[in-house]
mmCIF file of C-alpha atoms in Angstrom:
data_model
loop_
_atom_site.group_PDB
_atom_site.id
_atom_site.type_symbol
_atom_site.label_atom_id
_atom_site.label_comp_id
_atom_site.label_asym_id
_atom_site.label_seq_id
_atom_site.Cartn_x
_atom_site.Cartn_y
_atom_site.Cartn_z
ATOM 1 C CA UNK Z 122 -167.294 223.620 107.290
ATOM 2 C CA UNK Z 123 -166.659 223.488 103.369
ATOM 3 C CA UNK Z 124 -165.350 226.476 101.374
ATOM 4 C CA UNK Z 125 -168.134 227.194 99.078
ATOM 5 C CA UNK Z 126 -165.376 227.854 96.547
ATOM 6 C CA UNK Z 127 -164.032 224.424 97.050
ATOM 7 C CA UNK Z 128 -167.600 222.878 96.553
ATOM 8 C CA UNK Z 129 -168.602 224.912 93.440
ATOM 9 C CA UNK Z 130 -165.379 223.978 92.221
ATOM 10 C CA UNK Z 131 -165.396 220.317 92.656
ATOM 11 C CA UNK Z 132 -169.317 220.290 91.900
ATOM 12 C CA UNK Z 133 -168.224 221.667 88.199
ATOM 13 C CA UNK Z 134 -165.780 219.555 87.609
ATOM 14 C CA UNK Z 135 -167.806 216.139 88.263
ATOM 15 C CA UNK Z 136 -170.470 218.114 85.618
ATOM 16 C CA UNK Z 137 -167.324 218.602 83.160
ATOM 17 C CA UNK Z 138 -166.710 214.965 83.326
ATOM 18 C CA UNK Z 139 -169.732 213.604 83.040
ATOM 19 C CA UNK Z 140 -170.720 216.077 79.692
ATOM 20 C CA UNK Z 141 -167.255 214.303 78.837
ATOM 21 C CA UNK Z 142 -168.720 210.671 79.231
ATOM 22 C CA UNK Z 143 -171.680 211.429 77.610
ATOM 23 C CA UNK Z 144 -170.152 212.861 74.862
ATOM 24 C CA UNK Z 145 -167.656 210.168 74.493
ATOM 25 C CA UNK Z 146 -170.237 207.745 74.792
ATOM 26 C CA UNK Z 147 -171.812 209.754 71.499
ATOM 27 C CA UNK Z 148 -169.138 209.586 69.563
ATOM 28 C CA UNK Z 149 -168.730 206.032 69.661
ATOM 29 C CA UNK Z 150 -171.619 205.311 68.079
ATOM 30 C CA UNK Z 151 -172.218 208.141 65.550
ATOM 31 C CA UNK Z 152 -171.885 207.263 62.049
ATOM 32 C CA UNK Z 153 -169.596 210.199 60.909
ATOM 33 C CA UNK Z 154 -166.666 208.848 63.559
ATOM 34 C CA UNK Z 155 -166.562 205.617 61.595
ATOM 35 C CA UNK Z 156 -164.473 206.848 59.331
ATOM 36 C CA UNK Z 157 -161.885 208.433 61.807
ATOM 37 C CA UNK Z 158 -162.047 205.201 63.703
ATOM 38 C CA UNK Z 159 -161.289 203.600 60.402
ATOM 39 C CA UNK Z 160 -158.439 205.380 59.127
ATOM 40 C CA UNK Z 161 -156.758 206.661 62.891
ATOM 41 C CA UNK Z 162 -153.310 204.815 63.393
ATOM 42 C CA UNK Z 163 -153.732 202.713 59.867
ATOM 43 C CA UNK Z 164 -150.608 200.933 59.224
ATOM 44 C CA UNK Z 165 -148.109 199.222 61.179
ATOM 45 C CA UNK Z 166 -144.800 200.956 62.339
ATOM 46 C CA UNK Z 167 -146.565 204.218 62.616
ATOM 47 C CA UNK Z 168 -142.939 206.361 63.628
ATOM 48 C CA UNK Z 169 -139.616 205.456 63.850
ATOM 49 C CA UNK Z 170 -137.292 206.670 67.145
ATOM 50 C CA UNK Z 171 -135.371 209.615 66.161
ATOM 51 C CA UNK Z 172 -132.471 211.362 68.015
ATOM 52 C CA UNK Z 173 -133.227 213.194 71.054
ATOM 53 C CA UNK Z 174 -134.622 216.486 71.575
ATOM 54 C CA UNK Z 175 -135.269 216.218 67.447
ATOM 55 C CA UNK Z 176 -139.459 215.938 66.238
ATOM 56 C CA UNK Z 177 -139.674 212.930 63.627
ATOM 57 C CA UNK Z 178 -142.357 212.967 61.230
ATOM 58 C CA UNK Z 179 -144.270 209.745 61.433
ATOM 59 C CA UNK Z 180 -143.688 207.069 58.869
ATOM 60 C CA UNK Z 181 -146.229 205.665 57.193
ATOM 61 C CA UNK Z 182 -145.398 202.463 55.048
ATOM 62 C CA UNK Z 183 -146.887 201.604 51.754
ATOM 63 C CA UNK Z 184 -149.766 199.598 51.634
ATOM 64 C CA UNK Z 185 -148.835 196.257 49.937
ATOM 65 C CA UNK Z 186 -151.174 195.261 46.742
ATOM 66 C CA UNK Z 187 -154.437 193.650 47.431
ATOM 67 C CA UNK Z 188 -153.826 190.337 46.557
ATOM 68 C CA UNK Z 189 -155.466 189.405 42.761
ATOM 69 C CA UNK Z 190 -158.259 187.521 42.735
ATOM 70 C CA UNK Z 191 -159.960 188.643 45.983
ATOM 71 C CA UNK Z 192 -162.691 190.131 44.212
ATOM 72 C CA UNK Z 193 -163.869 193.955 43.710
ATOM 73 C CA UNK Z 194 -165.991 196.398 45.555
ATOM 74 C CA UNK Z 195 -166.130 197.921 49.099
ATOM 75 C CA UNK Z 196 -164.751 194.558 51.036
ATOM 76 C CA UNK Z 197 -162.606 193.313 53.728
ATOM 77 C CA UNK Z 198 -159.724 190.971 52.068
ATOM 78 C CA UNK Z 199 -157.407 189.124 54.278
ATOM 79 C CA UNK Z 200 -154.600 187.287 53.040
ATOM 80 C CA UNK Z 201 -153.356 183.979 55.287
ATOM 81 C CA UNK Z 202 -150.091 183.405 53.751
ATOM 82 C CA UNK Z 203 -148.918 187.651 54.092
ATOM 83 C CA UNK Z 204 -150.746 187.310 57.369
ATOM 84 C CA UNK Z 205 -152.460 190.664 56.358
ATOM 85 C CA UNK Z 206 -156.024 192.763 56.325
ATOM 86 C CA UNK Z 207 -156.733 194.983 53.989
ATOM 87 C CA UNK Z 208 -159.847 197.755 54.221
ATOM 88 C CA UNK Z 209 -161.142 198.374 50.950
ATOM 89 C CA UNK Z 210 -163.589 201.313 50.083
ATOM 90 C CA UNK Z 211 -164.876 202.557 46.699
ATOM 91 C CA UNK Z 212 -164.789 206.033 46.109
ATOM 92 C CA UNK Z 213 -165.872 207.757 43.021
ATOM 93 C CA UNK Z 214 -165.675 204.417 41.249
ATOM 94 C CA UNK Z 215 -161.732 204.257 42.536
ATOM 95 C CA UNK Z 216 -160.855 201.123 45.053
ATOM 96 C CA UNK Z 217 -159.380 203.208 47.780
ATOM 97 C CA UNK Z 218 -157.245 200.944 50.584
ATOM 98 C CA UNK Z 219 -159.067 202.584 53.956
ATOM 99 C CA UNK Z 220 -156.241 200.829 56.288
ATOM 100 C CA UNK Z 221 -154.205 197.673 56.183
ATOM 101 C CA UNK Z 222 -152.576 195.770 58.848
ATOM 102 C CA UNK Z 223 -150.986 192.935 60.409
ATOM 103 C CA UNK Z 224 -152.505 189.710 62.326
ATOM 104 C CA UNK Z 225 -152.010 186.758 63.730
ATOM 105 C CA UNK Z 226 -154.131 183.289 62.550
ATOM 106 C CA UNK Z 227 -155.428 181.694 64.756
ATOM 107 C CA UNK Z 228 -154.055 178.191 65.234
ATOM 108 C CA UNK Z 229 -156.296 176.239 62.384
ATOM 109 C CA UNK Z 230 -156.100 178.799 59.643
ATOM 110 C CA UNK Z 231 -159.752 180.169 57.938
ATOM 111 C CA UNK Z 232 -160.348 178.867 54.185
ATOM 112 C CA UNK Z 233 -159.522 180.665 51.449
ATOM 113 C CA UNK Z 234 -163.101 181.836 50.423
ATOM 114 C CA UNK Z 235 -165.543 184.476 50.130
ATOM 115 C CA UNK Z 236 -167.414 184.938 52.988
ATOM 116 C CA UNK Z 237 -170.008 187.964 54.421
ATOM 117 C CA UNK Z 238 -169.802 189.736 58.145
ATOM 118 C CA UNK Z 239 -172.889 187.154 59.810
ATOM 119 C CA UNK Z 240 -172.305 188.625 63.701
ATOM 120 C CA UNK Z 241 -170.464 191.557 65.536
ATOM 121 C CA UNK Z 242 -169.996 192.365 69.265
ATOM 122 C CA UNK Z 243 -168.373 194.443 70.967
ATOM 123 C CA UNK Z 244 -167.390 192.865 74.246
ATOM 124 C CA UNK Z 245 -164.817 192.663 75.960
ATOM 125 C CA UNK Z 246 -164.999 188.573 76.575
ATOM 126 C CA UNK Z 247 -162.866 186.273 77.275
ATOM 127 C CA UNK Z 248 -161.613 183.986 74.615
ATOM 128 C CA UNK Z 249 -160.981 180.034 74.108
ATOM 129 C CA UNK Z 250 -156.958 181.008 74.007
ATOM 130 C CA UNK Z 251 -157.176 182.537 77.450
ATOM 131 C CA UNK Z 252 -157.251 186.192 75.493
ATOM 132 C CA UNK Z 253 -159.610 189.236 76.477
ATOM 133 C CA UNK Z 254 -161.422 190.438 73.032
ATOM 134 C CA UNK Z 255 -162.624 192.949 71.608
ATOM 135 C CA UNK Z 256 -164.562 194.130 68.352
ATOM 136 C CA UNK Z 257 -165.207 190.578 67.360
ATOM 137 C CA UNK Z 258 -166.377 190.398 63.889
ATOM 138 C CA UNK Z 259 -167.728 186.312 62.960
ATOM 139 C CA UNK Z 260 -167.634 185.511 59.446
ATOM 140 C CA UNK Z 261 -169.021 181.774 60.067
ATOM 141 C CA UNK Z 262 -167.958 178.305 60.437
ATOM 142 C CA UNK Z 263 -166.243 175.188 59.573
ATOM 143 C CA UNK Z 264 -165.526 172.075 60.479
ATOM 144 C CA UNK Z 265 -166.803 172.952 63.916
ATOM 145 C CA UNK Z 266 -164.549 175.851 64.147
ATOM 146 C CA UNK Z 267 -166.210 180.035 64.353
ATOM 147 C CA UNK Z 268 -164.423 182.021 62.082
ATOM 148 C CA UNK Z 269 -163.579 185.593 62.685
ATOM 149 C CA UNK Z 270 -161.457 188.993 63.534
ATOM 150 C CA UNK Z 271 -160.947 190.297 66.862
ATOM 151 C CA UNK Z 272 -158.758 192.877 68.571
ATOM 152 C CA UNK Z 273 -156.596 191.954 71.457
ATOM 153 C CA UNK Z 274 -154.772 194.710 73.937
ATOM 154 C CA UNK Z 275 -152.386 191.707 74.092
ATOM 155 C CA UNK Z 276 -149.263 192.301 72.216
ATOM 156 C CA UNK Z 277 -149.574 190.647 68.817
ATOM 157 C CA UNK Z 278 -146.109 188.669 69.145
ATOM 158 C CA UNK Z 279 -146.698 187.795 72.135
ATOM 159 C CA UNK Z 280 -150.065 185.774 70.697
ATOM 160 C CA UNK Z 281 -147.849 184.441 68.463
ATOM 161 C CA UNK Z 282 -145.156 183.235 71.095
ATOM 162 C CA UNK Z 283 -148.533 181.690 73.008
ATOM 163 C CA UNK Z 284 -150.105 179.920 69.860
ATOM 164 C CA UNK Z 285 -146.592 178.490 68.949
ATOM 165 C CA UNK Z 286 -146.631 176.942 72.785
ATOM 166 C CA UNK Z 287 -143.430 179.360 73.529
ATOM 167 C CA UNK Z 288 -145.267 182.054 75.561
ATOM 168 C CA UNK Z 289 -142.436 182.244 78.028
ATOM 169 C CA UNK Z 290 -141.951 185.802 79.879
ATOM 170 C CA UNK Z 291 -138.935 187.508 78.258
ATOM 171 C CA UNK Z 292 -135.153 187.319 80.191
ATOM 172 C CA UNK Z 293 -135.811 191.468 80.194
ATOM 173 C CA UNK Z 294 -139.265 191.346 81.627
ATOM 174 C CA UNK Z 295 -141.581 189.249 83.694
ATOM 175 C CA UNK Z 296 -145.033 191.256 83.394
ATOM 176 C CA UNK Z 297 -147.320 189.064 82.183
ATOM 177 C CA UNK Z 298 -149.187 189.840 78.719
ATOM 178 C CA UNK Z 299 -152.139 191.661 78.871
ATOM 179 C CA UNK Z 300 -155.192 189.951 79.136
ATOM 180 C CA UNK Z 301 -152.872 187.037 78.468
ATOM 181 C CA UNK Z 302 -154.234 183.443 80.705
ATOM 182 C CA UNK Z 303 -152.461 182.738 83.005
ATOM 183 C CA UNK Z 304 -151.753 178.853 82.206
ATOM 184 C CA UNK Z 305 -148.080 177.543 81.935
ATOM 185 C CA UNK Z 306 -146.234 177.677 78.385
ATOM 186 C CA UNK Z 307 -146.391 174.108 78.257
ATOM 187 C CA UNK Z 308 -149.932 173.549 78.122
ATOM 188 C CA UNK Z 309 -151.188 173.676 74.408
ATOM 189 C CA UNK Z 310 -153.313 176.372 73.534
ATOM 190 C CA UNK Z 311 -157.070 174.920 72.549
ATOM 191 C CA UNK Z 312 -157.442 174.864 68.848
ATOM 192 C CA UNK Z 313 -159.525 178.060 67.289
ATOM 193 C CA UNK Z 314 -160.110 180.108 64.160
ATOM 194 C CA UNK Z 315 -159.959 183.139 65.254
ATOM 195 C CA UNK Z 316 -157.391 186.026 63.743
ATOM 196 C CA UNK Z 317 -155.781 188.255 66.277
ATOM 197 C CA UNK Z 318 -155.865 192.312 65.783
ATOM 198 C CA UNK Z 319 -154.810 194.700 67.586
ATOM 199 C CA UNK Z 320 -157.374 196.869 69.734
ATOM 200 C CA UNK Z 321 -156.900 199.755 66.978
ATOM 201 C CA UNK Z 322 -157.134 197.678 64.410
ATOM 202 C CA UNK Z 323 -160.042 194.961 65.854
ATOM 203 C CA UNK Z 324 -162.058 198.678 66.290
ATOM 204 C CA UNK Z 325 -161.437 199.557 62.636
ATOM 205 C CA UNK Z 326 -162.581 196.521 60.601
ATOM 206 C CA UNK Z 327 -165.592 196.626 63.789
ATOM 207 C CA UNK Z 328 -166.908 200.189 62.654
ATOM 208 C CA UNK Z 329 -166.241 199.294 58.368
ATOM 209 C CA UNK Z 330 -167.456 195.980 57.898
ATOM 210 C CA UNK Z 331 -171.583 195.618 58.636
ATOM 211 C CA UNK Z 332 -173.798 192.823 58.890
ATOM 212 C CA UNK Z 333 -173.580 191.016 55.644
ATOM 213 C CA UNK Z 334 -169.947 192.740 53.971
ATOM 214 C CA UNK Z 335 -168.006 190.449 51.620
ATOM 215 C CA UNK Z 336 -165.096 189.170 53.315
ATOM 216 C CA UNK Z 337 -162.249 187.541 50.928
ATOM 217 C CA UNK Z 338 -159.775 185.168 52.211
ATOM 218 C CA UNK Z 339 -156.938 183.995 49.939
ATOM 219 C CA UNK Z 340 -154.270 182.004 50.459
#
């Protein structure tokens, strides 16, 4: 027979963590977490190792300029060449960088253009490049290609490594990548337009750019 201790116990802890999905489940979609989702882990190289047994204060790198000539206004501006996104917001008539990251093109690079958010999803799917994705963001097409943003749990060099046809496990490691295919280096990855984020930043440019934001692509 069951110690009614032990029941009432584990009966309000399966409550706890359900109040916990729910709630979770809330605060992915409410409006005021956009922001937080936005700005959370921003840049890349977020800390830097320090000696141990010693707290280090993260690092946050300066944001690089927005690239001139990628227009004005509350936008999403990604640069091909610095292989950068930028987050831009306007607050009390001030351009205000919300986050900025790294990615990886995809292997035909998008125009340089302006463009406007047509579809999001959320996912998780799988991807032409063997990839699981996230957060997808499509700005459009051309030439037959969908251009967009997604986020990847995938380590971002090691989408590089696959689109360069070098995705060989490392000589220190042989775990595959994460939601990485499973085809042999040597087979050439099928041609796409899609830029690679990570899931952090996939999520970010997900919850600031709606149906219809400018999206600027330079060179």
């Amino acid at each position: 027979m069951a110690n009614p201790g032990t029941t009432v116990a584990g009966i309000t802890v399966a409550a706890l963590l359900g109040v916990g999905a729910m709630a979770w489940q809330a605060a992915d979609t409410a409006p005021e977490n956009r922001t937080a989702a936005i700005t959370s882990s921003s840049s890349p190289g977020a800390s830097q190792p320090g000696q141990p047994g010693t707290p280090q204060a993260p690092v946050t790198p300066t944001a690089p300029a927005v690239p001139a000539g990628s227009g004005s206004g509350k936008r999403v501006v990604y640069s091909v060449g610095q292989s950068t996104v930028w987050l831009v917001d306007v607050t009390g008539g001030q351009e205000q960088v919300l986050r900025w990251y790294k990615v990886v093109a995809g292997t035909v690079p998008i125009p340089a253009g302006s463009y406007r958010v047509d579809t999001k999803s959320v996912g998780p799917q799988r991807a032409g490049d063997g990839l699981t994705i996230s957060h997808t963001v499509i700005i459009g097409k051309a030439n037959g290609y969908t251009l967009g943003f997604s986020g990847t749990e995938t380590p971002l060099e090691q989408v590089a490594a696959l689109y360069a046809g070098s995705a060989a496990p490392s000589s220190t490691s042989t775990r595959k990548p994460t939601g990485a295919s499973t085809r042999p280096s040597t087979t050439k990855v099928p041609k796409n337009a899609g830029v690679r984020e990570t899931a952090a930043d996939g999520r970010a440019m997900y919850e600031f750019a709606d149906v219809g934001s400018p999206v600027i692509v330079v060179p």
